[in-house]
Short mmCIF file of C-alpha atoms in Angstrom, two decimals:
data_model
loop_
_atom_site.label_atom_id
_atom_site.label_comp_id
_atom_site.label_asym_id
_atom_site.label_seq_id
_atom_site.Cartn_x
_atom_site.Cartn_y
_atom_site.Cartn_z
CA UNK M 1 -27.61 -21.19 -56.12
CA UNK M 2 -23.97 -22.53 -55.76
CA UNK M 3 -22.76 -18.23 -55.48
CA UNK M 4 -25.49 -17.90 -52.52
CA UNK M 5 -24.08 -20.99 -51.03
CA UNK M 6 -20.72 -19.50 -51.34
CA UNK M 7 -21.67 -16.46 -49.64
CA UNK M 8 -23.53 -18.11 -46.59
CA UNK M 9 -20.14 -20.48 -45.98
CA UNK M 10 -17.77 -17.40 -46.33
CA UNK M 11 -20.24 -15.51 -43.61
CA UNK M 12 -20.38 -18.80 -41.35
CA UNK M 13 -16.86 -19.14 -41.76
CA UNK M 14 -16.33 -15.20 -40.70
CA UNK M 15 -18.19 -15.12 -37.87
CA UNK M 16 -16.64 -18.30 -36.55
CA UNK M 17 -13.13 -16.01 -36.84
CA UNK M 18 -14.60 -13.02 -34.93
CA UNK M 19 -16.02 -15.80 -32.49
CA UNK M 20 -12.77 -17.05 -31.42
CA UNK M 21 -11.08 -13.80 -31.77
CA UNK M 22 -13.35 -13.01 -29.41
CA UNK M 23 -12.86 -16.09 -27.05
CA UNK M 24 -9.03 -15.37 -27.73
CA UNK M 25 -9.29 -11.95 -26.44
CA UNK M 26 -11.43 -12.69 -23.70
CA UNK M 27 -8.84 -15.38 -22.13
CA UNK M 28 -5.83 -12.85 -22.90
CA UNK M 29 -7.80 -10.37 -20.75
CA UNK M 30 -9.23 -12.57 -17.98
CA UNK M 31 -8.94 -11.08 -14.57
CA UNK M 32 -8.04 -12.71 -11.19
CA UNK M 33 -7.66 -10.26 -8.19
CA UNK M 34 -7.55 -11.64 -4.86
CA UNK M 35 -7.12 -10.17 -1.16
CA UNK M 36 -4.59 -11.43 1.94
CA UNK M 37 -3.41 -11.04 4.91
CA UNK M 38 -0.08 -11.96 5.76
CA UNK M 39 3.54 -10.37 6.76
CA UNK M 40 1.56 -7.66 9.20
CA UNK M 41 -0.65 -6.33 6.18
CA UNK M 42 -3.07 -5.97 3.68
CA UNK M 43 -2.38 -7.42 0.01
CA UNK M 44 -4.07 -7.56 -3.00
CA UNK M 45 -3.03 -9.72 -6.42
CA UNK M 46 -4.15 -8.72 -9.66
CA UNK M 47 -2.68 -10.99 -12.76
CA UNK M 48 -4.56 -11.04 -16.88
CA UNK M 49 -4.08 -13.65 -18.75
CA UNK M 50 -5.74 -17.75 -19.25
CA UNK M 51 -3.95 -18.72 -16.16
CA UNK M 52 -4.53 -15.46 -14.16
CA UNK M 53 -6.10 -17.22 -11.40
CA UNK M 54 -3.49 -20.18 -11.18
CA UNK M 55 -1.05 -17.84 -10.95
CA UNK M 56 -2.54 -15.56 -8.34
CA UNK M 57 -2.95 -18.82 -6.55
CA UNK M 58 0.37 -19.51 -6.65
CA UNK M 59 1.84 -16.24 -5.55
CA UNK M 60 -0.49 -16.46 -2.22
CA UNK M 61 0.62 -19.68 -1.35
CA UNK M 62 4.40 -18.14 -1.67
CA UNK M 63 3.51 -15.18 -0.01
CA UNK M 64 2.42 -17.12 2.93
CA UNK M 65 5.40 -19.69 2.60
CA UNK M 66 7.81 -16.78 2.50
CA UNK M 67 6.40 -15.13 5.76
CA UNK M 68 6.58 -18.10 7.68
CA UNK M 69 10.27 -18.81 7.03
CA UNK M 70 11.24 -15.12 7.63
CA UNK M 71 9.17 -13.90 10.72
CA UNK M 72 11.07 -12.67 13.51
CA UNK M 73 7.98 -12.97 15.83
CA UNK M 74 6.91 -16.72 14.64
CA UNK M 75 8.24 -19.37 16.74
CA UNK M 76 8.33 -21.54 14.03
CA UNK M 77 10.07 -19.42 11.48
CA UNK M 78 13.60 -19.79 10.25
CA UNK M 79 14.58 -16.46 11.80
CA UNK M 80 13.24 -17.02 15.19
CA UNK M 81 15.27 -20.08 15.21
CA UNK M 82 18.22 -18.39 13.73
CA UNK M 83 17.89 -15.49 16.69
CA UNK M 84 17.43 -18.39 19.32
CA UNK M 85 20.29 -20.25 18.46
CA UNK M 86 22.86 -17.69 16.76
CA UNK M 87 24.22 -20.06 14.11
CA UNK M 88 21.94 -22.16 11.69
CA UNK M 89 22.21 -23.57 8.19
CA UNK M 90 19.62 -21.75 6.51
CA UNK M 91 17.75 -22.36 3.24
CA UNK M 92 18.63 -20.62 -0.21
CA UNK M 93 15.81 -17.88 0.16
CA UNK M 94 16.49 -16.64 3.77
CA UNK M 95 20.60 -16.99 2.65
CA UNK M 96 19.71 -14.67 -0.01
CA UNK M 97 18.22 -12.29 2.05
CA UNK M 98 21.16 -12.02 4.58
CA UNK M 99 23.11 -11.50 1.86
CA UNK M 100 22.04 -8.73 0.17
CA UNK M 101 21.17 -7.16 3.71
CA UNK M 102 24.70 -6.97 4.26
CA UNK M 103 24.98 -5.34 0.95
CA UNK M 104 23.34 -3.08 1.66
CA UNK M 105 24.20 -2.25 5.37
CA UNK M 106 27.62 -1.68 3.31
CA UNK M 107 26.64 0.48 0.18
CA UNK M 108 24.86 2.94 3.30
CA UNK M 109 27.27 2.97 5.70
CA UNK M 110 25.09 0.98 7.62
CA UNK M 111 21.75 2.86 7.87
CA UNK M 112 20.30 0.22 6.88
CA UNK M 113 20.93 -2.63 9.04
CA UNK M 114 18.55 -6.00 9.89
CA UNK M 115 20.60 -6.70 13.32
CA UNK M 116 18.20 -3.77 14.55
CA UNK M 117 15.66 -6.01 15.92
CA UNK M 118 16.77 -5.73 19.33
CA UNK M 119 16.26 -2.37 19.70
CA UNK M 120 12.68 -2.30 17.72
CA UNK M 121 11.91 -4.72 20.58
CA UNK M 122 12.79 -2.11 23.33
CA UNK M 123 10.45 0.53 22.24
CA UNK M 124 7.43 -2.33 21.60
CA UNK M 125 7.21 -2.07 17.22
CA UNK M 126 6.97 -5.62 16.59
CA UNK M 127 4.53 -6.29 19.72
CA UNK M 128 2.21 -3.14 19.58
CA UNK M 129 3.17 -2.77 23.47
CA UNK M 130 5.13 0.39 23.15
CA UNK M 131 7.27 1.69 25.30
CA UNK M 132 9.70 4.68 25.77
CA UNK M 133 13.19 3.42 27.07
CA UNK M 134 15.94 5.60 29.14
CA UNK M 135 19.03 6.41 26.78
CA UNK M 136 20.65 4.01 28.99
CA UNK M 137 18.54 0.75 27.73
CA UNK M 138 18.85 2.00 24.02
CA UNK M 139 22.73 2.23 24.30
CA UNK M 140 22.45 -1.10 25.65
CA UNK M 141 20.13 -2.62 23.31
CA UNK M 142 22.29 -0.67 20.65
CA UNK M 143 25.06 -2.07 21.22
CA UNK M 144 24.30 -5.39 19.90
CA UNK M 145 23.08 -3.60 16.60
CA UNK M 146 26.22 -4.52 13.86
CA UNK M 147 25.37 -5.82 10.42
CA UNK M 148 29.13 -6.22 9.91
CA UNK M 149 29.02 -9.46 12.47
CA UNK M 150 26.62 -11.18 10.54
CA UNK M 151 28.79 -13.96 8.98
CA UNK M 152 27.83 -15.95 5.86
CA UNK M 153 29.21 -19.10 4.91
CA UNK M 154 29.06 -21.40 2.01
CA UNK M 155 31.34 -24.60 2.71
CA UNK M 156 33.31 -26.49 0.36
CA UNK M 157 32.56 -29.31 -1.27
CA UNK M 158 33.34 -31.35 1.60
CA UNK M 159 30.72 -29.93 3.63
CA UNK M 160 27.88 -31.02 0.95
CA UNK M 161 25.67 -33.16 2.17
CA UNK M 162 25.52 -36.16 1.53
CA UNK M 163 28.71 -36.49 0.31
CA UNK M 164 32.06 -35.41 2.11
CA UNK M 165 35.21 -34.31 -0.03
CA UNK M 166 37.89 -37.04 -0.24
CA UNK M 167 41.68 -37.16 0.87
CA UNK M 168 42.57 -36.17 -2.75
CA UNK M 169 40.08 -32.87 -3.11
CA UNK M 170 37.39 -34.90 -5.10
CA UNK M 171 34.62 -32.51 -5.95
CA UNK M 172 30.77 -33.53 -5.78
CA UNK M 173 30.06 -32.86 -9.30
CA UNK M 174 32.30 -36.33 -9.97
CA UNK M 175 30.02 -37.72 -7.67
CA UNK M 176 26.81 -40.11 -9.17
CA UNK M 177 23.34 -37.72 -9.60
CA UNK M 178 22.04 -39.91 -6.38
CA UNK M 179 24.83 -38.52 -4.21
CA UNK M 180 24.93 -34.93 -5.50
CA UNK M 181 23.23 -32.65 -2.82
CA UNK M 182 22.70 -29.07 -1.82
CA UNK M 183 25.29 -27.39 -0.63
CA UNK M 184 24.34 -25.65 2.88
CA UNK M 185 25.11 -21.66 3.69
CA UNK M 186 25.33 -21.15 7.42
CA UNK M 187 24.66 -18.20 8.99
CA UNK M 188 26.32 -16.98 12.36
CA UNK M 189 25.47 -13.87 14.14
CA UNK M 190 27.75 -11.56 16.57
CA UNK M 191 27.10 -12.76 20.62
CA UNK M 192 23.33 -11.98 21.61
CA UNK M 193 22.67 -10.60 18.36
CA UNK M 194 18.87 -10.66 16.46
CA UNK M 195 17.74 -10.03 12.99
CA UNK M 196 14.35 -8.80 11.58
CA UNK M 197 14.54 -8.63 8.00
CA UNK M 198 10.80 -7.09 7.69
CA UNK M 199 12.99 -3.92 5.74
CA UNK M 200 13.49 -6.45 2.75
CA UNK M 201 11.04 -9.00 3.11
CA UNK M 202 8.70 -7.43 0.86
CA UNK M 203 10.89 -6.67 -1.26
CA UNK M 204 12.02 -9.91 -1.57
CA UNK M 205 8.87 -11.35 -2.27
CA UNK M 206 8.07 -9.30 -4.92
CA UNK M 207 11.06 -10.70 -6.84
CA UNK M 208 9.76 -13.87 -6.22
CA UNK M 209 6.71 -13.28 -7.56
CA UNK M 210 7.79 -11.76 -10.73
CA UNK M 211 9.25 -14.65 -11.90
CA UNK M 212 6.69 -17.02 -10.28
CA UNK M 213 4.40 -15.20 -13.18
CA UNK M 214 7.50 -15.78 -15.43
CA UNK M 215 6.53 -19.80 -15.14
CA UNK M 216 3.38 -19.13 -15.22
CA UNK M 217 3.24 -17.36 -18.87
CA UNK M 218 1.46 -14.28 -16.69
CA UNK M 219 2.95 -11.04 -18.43
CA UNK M 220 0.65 -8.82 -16.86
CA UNK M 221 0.01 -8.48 -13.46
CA UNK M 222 0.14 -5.60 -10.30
CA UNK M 223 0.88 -6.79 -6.23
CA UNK M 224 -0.06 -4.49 -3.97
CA UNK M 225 2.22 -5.77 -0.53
CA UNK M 226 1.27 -3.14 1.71
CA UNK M 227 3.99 0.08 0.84
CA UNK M 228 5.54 -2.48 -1.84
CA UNK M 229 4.12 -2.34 -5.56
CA UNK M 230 5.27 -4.82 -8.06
CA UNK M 231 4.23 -4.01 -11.18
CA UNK M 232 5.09 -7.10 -13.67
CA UNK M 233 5.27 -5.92 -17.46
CA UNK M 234 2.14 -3.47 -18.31
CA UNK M 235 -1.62 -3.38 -18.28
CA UNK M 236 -3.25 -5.93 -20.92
CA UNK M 237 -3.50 -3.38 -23.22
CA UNK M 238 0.18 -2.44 -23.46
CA UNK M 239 -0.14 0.67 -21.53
CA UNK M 240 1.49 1.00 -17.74
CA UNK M 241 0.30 0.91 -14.73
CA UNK M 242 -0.52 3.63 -12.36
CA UNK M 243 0.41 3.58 -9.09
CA UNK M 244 -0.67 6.58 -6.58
CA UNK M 245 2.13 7.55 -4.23
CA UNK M 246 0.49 8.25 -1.12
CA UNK M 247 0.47 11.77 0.81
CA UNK M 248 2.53 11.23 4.38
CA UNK M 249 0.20 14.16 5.63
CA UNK M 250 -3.16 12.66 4.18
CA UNK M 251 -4.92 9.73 4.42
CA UNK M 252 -4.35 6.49 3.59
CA UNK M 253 -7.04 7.43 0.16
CA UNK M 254 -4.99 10.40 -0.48
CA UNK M 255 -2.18 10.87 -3.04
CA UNK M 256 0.53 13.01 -3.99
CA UNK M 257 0.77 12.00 -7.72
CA UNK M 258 0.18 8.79 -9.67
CA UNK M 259 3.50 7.12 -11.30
CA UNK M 260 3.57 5.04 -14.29
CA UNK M 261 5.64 2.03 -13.75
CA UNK M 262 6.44 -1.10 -16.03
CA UNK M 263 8.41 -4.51 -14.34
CA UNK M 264 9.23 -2.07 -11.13
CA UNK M 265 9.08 -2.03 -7.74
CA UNK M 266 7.82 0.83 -6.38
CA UNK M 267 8.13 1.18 -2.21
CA UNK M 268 7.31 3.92 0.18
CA UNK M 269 8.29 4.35 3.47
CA UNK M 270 7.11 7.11 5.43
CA UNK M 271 6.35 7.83 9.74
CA UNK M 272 3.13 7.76 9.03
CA UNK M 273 3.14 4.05 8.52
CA UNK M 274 3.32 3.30 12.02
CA UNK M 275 4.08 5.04 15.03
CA UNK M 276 2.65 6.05 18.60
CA UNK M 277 2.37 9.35 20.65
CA UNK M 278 3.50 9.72 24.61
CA UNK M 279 3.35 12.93 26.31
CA UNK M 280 2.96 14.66 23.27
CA UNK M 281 5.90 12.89 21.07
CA UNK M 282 5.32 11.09 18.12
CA UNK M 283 7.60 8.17 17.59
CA UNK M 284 7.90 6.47 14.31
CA UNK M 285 8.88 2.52 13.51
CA UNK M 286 11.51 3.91 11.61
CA UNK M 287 14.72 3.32 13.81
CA UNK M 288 18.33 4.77 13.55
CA UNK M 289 20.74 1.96 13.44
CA UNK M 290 23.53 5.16 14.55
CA UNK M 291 21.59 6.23 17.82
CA UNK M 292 18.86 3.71 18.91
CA UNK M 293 16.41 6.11 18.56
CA UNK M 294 13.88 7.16 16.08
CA UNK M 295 14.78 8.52 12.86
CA UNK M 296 13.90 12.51 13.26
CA UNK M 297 14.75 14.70 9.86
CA UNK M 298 13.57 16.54 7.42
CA UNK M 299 11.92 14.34 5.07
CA UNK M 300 7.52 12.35 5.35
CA UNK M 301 8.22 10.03 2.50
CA UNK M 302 10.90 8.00 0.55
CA UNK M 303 9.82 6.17 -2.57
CA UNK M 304 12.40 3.96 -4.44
CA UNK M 305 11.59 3.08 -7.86
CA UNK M 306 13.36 0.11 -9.13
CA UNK M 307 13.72 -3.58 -10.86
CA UNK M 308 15.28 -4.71 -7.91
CA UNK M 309 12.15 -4.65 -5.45
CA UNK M 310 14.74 -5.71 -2.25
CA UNK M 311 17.28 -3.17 -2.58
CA UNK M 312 14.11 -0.21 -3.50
CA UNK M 313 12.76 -1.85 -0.01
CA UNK M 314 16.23 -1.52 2.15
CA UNK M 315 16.94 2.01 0.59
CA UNK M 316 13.43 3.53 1.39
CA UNK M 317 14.17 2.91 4.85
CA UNK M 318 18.11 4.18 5.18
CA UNK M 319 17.07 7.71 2.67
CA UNK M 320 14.71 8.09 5.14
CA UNK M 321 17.24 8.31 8.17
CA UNK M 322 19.31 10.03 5.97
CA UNK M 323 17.56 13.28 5.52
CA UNK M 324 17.09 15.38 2.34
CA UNK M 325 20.54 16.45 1.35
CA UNK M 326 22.34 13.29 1.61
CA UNK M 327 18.98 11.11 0.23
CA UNK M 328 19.99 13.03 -2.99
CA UNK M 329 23.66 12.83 -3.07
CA UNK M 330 23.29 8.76 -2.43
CA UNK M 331 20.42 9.07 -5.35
CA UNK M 332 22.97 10.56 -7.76
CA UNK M 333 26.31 8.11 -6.95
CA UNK M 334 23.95 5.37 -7.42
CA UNK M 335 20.78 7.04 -9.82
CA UNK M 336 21.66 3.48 -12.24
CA UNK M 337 19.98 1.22 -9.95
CA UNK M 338 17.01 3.26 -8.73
CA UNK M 339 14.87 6.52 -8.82
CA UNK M 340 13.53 8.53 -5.95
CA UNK M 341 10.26 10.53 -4.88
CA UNK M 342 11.15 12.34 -1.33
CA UNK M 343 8.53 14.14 0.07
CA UNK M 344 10.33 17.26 2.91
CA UNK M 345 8.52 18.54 5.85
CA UNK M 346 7.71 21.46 4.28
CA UNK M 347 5.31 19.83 1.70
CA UNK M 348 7.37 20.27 -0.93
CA UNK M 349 7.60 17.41 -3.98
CA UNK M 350 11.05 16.16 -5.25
CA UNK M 351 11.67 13.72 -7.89
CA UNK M 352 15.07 12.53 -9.69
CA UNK M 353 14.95 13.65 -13.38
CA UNK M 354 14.70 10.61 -14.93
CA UNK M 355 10.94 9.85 -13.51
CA UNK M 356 9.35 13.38 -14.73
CA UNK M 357 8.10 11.86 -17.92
CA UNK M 358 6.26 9.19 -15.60
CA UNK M 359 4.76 11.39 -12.75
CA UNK M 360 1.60 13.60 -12.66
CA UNK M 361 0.27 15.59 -9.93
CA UNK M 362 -2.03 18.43 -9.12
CA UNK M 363 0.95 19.65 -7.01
CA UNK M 364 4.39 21.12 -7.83
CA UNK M 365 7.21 19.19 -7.98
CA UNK M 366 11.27 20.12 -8.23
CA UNK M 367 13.75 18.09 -10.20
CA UNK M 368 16.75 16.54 -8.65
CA UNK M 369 19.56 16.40 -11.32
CA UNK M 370 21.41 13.66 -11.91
CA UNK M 371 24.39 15.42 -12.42
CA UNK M 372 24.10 17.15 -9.33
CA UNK M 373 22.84 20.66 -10.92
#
């Protein structure tokens, strides 16, 4: 009797284990996905994990907070005020972004630069009213393009506020917790000059979201931001995700190949994205910072694969303008920070060497060598 009573507890006591293995399991895999609309596009959050939906939440809400303070068009924006009034202290996130704009407006030569906003204006991107300017109003408007005026400033300690530097140099860390304050970066642009910094924004914000999951324990989780993936750590079950890299010549279903990411960004920017047609032209969003006009070569599609999500988003753009040929030379002086997928006119696949492990297609693809070969 005792044995049988032994055997009954030691089956209770099992299938109270697989019970809240099962429970365990369950909230490891639980699934939030949510859909918004916000910085001119469709997005979609998927996060796993017990606080999945907290955390998706979350990453809306600074989605939305993000594209309010950096909106060109929004009157109430922190750009908008920064355009209207050409010098502004500006808060630690838009900073940031200015910042590593005029990195990379530097590391391209400037063919990337945010001071292009101007000119988008002329030919009617950021309104939708589009319009086809004489070469005489894009030299104009094109002459206020310069990402090399953009000045950014970080005062002393005396300019914390709060709390001015004494006569003998006294720093603010001597100064008592209630008087220590945040130091303030002004930002000053070159006379009549305006930013959009929609070519990082995105990019940006994925960053931010990665390690708004970090706080929120989420270690798996995919944003789709319009072109932008962010792919934070893997799928639940350890493998990676899948992202489809979309054909410039299909539709917006169709793919050229699916890459395997892990804790990447993963943009795309292409003509097809936006653009109109006049007298049997197509003109694309994508703007030359060099002539005013837009960018015309040899290539449908630049995708940047990379941990840093705001320099994959600025380099899309200026690979684009630069054409095939120079895309790849820039790809192999700087192949440590990112990867490429360029997609030429002629239909033809090309991915740097590093990524063939990660990409499958139905399609040929070439190789571009690191080493130049």
């Amino acid at each position: 009797m005792k044995r049988k009573v032994l055997i009954a507890a030691a089956i209770g006591a099992g299938i109270l284990l697989l019970a809240g293995a099962g429970r365990w399991h369950f909230r490891q895999n639980q699934k939030c996905q949510k859909q918004l609309f916000a910085m001119d596009t469709y997005m979609e959050f998927t996060a796993y994990g017990p606080n999945s939906e907290k955390a998706v939440d979350a990453a809306m809400e600074e989605v939305q907070r993000l594209d309010q303070l950096l909106s060109a068009q929004d009157e109430t924006s922190e750009v908008y005020a920064l355009n209207e009034q050409g010098s502004l202290p500006v808060s630690n996130d838009l900073a940031e972004l200015i910042k590593r704009g005029k990195e990379i407006f530097q590391e391209t030569g400037g063919l990337f630069d945010d001071t292009i906003y101007p000119v988008m204006k002329l030919w009617g991107f950021p309104t939708g009213e589009y319009y086809v300017p004489s070469d005489q109003e894009v030299q104009k408007a094109l002459a206020l393009v310069d990402g090399e005026k953009v000045e950014v400033q970080i005062p002393d300690a005396k300019y914390i506020i709060g709390k001015e530097q004494d006569e003998k140099g006294q720093k603010a860390e001597n100064c008592n917790d209630s008087e220590k304050k945040e130091t303030v970066t002004y930002v000053t642009l070159g006379e009549n000059q305006q930013m959009d910094l929609g070519g990082l924004a995105k990019g940006y914000t994925g960053q931010k979201l990665a390690e708004l999951m970090e706080s929120y324990g989420v270690s798996s989780a995919l944003f789709s931001l319009g072109g932008n993936i962010q792919a934070i750590g893997t799928k639940p079950d350890g493998s990676r995700w899948k992202v489809g890299i979309r054909d410039p010549e299909g539709e917006q279903q169709d793919y050229i190949g699916v890459l395997s990411v892990k804790d990447a960004a993963v943009v795309t920017s292409g003509g097809y994205e936006r653009y109109f047609e006049k007298d049997g032209h197509t003109y694309i969003h994508i703007i030359n910072p060099k002539t005013g006009y837009p960018a015309e070569g040899d290539l449908l599609s630049v995708t940047i694969v990379s941990k840093d999500g705001t320099l994959a988003d600025g380099m899309s753009t200026a690979l684009y303008i630069m054409g095939y040929e120079k895309a790849c030379q820039f790809w192999q002086q700087h192949k440590e920070k990112f990867d490429i997928i360029l997609v030429t006119d002629d239909g033809k696949i090309h991915i740097s060497d590093s990524l063939q492990e990660d990409f499958q297609s139905e399609r040929e693809w070439e190789i571009i060598r690191g080493n130049g070969r």
